[in-house]
Short mmCIF file of N, CA and C in Angstrom, two decimals:
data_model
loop_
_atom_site.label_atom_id
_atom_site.label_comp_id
_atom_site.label_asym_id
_atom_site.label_seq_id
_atom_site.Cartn_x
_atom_site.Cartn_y
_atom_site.Cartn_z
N UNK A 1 11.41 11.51 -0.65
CA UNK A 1 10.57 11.86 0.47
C UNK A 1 9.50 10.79 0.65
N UNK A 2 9.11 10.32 1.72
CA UNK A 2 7.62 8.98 2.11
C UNK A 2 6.72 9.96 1.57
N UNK A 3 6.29 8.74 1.41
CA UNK A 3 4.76 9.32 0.80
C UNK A 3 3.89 9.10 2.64
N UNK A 4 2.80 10.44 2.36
CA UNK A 4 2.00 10.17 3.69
C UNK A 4 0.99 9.47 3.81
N UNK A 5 0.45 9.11 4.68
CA UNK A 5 -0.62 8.36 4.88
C UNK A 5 -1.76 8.74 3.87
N UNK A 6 -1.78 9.77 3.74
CA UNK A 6 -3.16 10.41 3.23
C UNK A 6 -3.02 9.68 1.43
N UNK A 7 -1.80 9.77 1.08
CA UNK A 7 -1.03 9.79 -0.32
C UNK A 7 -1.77 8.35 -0.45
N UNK A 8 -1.60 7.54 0.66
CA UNK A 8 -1.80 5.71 0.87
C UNK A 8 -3.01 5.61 0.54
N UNK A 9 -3.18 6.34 1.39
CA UNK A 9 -5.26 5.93 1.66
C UNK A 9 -5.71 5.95 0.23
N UNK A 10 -5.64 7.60 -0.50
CA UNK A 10 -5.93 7.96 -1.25
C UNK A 10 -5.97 6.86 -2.58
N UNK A 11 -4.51 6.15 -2.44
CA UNK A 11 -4.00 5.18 -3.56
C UNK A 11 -4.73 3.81 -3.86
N UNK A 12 -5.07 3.18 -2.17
CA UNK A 12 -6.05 2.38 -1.90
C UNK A 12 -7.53 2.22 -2.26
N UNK A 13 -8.13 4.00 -2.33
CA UNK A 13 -9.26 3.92 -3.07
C UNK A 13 -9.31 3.59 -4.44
N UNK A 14 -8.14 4.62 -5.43
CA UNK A 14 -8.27 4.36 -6.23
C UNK A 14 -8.01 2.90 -6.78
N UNK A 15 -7.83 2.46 -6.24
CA UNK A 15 -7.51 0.82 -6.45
C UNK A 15 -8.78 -0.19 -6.11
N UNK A 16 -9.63 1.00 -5.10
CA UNK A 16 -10.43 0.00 -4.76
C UNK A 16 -10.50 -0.83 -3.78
N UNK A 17 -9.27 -0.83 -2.69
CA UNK A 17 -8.97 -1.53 -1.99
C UNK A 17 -10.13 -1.51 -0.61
N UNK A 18 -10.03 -0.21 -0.46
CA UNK A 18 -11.08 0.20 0.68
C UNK A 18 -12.02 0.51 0.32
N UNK A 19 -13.35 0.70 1.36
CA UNK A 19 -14.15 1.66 0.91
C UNK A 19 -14.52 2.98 1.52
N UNK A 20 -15.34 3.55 1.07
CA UNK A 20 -15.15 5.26 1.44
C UNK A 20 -15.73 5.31 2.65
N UNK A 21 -16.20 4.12 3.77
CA UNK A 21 -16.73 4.18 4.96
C UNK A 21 -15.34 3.90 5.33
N UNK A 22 -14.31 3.15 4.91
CA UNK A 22 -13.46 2.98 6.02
C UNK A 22 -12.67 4.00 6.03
N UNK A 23 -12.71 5.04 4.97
CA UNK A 23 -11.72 6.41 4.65
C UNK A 23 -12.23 7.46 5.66
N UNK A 24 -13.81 7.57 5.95
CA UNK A 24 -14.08 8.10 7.02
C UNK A 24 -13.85 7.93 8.22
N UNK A 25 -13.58 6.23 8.34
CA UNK A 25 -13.38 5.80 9.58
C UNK A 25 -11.13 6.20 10.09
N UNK A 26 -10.99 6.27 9.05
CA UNK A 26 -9.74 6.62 8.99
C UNK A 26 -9.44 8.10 9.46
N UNK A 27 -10.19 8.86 8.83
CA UNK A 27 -10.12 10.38 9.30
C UNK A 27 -10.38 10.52 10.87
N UNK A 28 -11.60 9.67 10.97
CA UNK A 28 -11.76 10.10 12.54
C UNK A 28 -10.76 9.60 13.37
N UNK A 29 -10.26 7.97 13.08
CA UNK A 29 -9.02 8.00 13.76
C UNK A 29 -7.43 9.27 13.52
N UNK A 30 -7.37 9.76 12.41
CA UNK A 30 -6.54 10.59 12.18
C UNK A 30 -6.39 11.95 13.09
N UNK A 31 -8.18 12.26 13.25
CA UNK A 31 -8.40 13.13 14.15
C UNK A 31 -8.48 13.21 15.80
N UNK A 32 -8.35 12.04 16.38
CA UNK A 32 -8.18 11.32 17.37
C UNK A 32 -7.00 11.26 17.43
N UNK A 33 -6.04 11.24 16.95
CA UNK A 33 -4.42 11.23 16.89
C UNK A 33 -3.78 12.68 17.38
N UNK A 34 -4.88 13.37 16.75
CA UNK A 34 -4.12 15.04 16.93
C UNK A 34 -3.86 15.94 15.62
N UNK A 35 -4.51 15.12 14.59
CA UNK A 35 -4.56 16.22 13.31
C UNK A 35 -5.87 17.13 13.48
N UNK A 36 -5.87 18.20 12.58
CA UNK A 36 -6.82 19.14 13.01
C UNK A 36 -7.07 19.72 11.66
N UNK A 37 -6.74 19.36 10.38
CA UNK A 37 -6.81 20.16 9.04
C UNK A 37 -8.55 20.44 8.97
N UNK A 38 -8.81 21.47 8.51
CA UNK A 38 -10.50 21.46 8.12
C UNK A 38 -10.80 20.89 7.17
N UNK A 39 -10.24 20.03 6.24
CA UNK A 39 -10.45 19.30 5.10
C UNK A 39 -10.64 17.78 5.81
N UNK A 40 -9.93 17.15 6.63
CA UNK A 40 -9.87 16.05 7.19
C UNK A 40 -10.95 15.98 8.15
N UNK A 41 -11.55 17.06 9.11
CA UNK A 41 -12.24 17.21 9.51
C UNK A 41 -13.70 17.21 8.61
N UNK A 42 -13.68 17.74 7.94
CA UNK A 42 -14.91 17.64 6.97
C UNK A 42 -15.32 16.07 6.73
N UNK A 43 -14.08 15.20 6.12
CA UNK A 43 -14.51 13.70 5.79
C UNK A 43 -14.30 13.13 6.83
N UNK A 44 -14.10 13.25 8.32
CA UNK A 44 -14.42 12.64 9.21
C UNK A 44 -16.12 12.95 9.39
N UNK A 45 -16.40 14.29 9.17
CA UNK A 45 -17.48 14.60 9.90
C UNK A 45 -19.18 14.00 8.67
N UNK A 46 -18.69 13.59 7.61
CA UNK A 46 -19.32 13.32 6.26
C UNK A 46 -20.54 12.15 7.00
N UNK A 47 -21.67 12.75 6.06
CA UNK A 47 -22.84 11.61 7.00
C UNK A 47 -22.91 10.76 5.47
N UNK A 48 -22.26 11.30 4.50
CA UNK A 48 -22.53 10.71 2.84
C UNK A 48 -21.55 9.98 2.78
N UNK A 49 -21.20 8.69 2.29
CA UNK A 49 -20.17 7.45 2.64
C UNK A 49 -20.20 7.00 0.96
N UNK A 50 -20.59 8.20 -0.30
CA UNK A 50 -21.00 7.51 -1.41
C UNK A 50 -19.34 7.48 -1.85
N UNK A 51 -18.80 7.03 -3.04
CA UNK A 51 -17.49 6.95 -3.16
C UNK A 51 -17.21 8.27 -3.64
N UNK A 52 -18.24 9.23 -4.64
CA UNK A 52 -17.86 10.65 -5.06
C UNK A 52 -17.82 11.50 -4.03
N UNK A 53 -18.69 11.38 -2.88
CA UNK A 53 -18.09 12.41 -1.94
C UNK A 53 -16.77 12.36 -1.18
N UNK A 54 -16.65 11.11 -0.77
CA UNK A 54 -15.78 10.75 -0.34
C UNK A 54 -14.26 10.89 -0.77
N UNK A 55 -14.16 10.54 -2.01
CA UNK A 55 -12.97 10.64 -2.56
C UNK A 55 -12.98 12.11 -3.04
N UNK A 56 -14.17 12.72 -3.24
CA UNK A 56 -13.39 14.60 -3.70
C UNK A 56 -13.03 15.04 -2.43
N UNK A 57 -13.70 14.41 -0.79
CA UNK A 57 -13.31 15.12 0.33
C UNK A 57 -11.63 14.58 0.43
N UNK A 58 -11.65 13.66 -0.21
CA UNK A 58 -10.09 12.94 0.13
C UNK A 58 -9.32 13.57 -0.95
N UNK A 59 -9.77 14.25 -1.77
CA UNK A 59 -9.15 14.74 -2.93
C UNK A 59 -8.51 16.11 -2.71
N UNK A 60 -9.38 16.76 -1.91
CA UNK A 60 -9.88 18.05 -1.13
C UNK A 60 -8.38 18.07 -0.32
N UNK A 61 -8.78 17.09 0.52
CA UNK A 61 -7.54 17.25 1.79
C UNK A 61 -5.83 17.19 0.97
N UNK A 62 -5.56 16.29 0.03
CA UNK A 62 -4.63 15.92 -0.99
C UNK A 62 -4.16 17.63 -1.15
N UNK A 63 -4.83 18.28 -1.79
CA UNK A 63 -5.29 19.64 -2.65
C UNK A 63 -4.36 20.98 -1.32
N UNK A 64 -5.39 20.64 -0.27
CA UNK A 64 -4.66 21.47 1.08
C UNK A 64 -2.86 21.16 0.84
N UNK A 65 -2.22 20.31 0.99
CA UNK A 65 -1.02 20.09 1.02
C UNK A 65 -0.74 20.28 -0.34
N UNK A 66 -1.24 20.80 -1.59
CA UNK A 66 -0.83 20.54 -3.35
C UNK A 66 -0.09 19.51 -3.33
N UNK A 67 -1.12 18.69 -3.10
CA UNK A 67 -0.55 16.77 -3.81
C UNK A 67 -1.62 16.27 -4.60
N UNK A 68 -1.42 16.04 -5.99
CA UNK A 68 -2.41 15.87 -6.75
C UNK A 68 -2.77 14.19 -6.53
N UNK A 69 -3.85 13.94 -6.38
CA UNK A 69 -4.62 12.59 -6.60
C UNK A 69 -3.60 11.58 -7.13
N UNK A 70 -3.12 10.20 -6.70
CA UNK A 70 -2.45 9.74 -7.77
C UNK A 70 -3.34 8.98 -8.61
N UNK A 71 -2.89 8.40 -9.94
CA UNK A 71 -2.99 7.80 -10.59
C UNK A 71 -3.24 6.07 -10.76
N UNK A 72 -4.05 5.72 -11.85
CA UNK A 72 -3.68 3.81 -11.06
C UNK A 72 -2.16 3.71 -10.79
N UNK A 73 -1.45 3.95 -11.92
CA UNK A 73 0.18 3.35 -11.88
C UNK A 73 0.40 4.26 -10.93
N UNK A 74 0.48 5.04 -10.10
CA UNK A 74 1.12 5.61 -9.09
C UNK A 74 0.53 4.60 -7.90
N UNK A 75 -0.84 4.36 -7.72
CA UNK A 75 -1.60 3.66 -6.49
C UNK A 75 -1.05 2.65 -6.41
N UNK A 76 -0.49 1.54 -7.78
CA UNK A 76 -0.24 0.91 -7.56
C UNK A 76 1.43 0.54 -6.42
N UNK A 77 1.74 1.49 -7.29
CA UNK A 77 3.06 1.72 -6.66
C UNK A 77 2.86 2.10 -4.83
N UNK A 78 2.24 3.23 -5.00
CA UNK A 78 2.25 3.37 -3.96
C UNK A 78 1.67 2.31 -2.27
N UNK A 79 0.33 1.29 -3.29
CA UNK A 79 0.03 0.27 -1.78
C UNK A 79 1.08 -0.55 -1.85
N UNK A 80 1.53 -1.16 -3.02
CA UNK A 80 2.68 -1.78 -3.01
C UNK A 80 4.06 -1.50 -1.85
N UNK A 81 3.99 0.17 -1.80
CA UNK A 81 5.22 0.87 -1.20
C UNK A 81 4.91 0.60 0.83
N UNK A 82 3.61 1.17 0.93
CA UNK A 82 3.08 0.80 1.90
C UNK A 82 3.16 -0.88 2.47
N UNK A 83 3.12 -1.87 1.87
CA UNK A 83 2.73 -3.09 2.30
C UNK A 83 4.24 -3.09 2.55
N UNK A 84 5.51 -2.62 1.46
CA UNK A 84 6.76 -3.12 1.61
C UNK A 84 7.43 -2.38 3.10
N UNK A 85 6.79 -1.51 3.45
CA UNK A 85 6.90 -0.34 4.64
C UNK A 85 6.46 -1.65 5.53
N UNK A 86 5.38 -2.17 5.49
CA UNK A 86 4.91 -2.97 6.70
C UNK A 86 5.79 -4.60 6.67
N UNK A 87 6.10 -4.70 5.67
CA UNK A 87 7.19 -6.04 5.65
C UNK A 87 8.66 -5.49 6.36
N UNK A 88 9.50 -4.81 5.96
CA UNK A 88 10.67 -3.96 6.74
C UNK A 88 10.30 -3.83 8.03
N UNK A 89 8.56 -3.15 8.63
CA UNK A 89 8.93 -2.87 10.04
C UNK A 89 7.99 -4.17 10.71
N UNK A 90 8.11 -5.14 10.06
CA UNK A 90 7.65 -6.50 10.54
C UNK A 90 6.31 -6.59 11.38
N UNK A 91 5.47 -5.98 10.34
CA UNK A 91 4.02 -5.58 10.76
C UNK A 91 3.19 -6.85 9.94
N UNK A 92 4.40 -7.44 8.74
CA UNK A 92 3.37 -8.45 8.08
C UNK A 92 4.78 -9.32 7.71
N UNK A 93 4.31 -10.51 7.61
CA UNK A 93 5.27 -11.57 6.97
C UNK A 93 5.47 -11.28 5.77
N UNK A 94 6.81 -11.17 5.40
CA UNK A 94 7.57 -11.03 4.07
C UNK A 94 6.46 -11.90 2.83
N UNK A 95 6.32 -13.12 3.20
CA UNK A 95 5.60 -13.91 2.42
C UNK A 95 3.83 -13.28 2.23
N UNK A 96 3.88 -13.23 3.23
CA UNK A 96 2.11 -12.57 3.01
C UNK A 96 2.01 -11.02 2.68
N UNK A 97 2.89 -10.18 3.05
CA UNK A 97 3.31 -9.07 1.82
C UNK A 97 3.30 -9.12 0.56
N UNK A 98 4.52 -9.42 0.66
CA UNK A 98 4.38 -10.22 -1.29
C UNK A 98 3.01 -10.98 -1.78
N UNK A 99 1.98 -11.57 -1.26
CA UNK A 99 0.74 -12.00 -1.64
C UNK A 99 0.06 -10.44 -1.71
N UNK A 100 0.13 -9.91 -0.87
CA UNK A 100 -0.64 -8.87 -0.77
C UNK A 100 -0.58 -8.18 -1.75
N UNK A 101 0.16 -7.82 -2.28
CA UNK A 101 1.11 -6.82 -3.32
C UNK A 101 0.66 -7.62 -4.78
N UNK A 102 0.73 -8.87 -4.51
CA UNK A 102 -0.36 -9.30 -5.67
C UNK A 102 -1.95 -9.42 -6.31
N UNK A 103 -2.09 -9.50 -4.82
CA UNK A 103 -3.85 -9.32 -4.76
C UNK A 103 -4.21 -7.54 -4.82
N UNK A 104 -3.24 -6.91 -5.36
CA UNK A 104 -3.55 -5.51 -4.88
C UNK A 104 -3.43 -5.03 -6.30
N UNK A 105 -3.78 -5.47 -7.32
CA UNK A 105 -2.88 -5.00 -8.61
C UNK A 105 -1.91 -4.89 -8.95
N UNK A 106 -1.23 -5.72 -8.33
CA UNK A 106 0.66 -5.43 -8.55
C UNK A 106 0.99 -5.81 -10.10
N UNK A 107 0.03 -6.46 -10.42
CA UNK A 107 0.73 -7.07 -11.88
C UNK A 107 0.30 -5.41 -12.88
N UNK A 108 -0.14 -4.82 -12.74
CA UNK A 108 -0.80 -3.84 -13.44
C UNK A 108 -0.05 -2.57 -13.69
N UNK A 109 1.59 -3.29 -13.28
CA UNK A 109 2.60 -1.93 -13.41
C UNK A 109 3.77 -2.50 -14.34
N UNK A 110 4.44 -1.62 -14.68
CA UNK A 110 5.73 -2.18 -15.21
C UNK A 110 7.15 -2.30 -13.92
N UNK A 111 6.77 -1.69 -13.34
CA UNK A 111 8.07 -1.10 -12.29
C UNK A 111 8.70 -2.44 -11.88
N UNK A 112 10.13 -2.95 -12.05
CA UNK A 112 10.62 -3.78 -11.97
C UNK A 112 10.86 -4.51 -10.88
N UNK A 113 11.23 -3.56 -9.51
CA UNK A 113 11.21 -3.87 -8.39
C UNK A 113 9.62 -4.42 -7.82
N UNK A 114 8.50 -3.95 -8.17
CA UNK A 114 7.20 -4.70 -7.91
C UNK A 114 7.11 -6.34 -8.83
N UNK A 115 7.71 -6.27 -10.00
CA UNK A 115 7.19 -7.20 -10.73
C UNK A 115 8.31 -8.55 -10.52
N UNK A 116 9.44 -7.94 -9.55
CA UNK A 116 10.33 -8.81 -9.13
C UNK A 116 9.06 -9.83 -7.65
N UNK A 117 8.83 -8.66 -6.83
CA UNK A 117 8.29 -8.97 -5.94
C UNK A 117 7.16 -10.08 -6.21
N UNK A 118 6.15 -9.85 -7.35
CA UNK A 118 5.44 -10.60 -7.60
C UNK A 118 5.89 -11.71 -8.07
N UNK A 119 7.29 -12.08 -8.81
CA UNK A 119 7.57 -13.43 -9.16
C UNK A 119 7.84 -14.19 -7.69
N UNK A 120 8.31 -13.40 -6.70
CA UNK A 120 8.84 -14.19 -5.56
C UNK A 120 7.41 -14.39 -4.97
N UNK A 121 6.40 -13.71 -4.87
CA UNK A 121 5.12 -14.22 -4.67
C UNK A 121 4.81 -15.74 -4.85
N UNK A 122 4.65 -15.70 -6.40
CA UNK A 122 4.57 -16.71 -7.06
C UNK A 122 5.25 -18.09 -7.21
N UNK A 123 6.44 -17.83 -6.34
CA UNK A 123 7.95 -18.91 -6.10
C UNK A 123 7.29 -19.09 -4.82
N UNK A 124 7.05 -18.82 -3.59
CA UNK A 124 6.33 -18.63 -2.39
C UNK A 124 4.89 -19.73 -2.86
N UNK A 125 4.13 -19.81 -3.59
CA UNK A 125 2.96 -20.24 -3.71
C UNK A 125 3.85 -21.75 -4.24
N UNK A 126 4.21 -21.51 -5.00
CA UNK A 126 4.46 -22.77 -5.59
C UNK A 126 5.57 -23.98 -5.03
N UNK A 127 6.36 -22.93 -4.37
CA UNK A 127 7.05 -23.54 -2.85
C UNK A 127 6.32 -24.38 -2.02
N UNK A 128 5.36 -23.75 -1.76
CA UNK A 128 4.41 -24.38 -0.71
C UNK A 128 3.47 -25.54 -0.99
N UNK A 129 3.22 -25.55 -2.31
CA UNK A 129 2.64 -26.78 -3.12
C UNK A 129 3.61 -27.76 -3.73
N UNK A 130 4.90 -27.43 -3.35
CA UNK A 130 5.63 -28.50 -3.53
C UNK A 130 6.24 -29.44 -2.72
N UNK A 131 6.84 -30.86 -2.68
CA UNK A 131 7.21 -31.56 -1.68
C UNK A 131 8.27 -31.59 -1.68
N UNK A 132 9.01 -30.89 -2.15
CA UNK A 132 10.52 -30.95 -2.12
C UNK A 132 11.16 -30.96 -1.19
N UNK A 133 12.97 -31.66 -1.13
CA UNK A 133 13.39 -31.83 -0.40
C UNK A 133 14.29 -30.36 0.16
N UNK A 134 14.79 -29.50 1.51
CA UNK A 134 14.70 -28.22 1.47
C UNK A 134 13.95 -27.17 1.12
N UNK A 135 12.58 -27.44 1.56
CA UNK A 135 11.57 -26.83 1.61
C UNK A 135 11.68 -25.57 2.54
N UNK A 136 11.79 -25.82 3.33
CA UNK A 136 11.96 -25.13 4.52
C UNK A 136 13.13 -23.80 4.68
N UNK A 137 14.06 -24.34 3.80
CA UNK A 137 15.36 -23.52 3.84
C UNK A 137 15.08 -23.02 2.73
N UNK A 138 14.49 -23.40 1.34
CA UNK A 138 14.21 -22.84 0.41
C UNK A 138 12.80 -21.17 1.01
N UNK A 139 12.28 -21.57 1.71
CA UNK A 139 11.43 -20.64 1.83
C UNK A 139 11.59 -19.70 3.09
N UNK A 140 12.86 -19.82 3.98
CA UNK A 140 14.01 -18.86 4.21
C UNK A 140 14.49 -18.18 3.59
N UNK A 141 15.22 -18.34 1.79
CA UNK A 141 15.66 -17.96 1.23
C UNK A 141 14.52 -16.43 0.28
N UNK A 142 13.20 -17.32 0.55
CA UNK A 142 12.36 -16.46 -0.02
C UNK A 142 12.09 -15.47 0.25
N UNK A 143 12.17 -15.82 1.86
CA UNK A 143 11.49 -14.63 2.33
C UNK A 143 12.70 -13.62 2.77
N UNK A 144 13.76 -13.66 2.59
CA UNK A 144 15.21 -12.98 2.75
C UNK A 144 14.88 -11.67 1.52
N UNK A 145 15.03 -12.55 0.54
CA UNK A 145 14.76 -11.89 -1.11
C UNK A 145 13.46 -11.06 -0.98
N UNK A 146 12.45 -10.87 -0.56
CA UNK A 146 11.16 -10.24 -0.40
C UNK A 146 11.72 -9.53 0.09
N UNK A 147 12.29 -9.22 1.76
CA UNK A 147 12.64 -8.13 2.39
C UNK A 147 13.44 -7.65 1.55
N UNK A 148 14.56 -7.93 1.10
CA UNK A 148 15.81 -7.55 -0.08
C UNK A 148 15.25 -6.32 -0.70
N UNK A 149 13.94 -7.43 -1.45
CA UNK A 149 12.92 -6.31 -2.77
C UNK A 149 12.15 -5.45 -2.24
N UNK A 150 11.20 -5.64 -0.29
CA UNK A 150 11.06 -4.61 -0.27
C UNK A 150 11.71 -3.28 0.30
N UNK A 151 13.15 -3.55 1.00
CA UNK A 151 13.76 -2.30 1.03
C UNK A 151 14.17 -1.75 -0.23
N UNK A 152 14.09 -2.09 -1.66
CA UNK A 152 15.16 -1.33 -2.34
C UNK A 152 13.45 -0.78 -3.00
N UNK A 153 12.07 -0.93 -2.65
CA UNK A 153 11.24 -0.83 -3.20
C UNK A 153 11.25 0.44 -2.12
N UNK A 154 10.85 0.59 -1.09
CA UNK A 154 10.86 1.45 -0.17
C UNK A 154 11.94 2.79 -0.28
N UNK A 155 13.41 2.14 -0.35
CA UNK A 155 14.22 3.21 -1.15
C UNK A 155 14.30 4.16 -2.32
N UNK A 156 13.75 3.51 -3.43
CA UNK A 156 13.36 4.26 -4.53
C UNK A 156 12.31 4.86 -4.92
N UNK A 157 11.21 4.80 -3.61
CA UNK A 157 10.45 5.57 -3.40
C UNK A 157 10.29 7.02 -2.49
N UNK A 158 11.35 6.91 -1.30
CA UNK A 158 11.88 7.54 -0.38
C UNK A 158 13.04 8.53 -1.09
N UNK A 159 13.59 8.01 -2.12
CA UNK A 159 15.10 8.61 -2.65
C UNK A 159 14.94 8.23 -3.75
N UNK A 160 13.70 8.82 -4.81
CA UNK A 160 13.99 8.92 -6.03
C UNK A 160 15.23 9.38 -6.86
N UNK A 161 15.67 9.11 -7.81
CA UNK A 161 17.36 9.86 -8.65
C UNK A 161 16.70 10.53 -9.33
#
């Protein structure tokens, strides 16, 4: 089953990625969309932007649906899952995904399919600092393999066994 937005956001804090002004700023767009939960409404409506209110109101809303808070190794997974969501629907370059996914804590998991992703990161960086001859076609090839890693990353998150 996808994980929802809320699951994302949530994963992003704990990571640190955002901060709890932009989680508010998120709700109100959420609520502007056409959601209406009284929990979401609450952290839209929050005049306190500290990270403890914020994240128990985000914890709160989690709680309404019984989805417990994730974890680092779940967050990680999960912005990871998100960024690979936005590489597939070509919202971000395969290559700057895979950066992303590194700058995001990616190294901080074991999960194979992320830690694949991050070597092709790292082949991507060092591609680009090199003068080699098939440069160009080499970093075609890269970015083929990124999408590759992030659909089967997206899949085994969607269709756990």
């Amino acid at each position: 089953m996808p994980l929802t937005e809320d699951e994302i956001i949530r994963a992003r804090r704990v990571l640190d990625l955002i901060s709890p002004t932009m989680v508010v700023e998120w709700a109100s767009e959420q609520l502007a969309a056409g959601r209406d939960e009284p929990q979401l409404i609450e952290l839209a409506a929050t005049y306190d932007h500290s990270a403890v209110v914020v994240d128990g109101l985000l914890d709160d809303l989690l709680g309404a649906f019984q989805i417990e808070p994730p974890d680092e190794q779940e967050s990680v997974l999960y912005v990871a899952y998100a960024i690979a969501r936005d590489i597939l629907d070509n919202r971000v370059a395969a290559s700057e995904g895979a950066q992303q996914i590194a700058r995001s804590r990616g190294g901080r998991t074991s999960d194979p399919i992320i830690l694949g992703l991050l070597g092709l990161a790292y082949d991507w960086d060092d591609g680009l600092q090199a003068n080699w001859e098939g440069r160009e076609g080499a970093q075609g090839r890269l970015e083929e393999q990124i999408r590759l890693s992030a659909a089967e990353l997206v899949e085994s998150v969607d269709n756990p066994e």
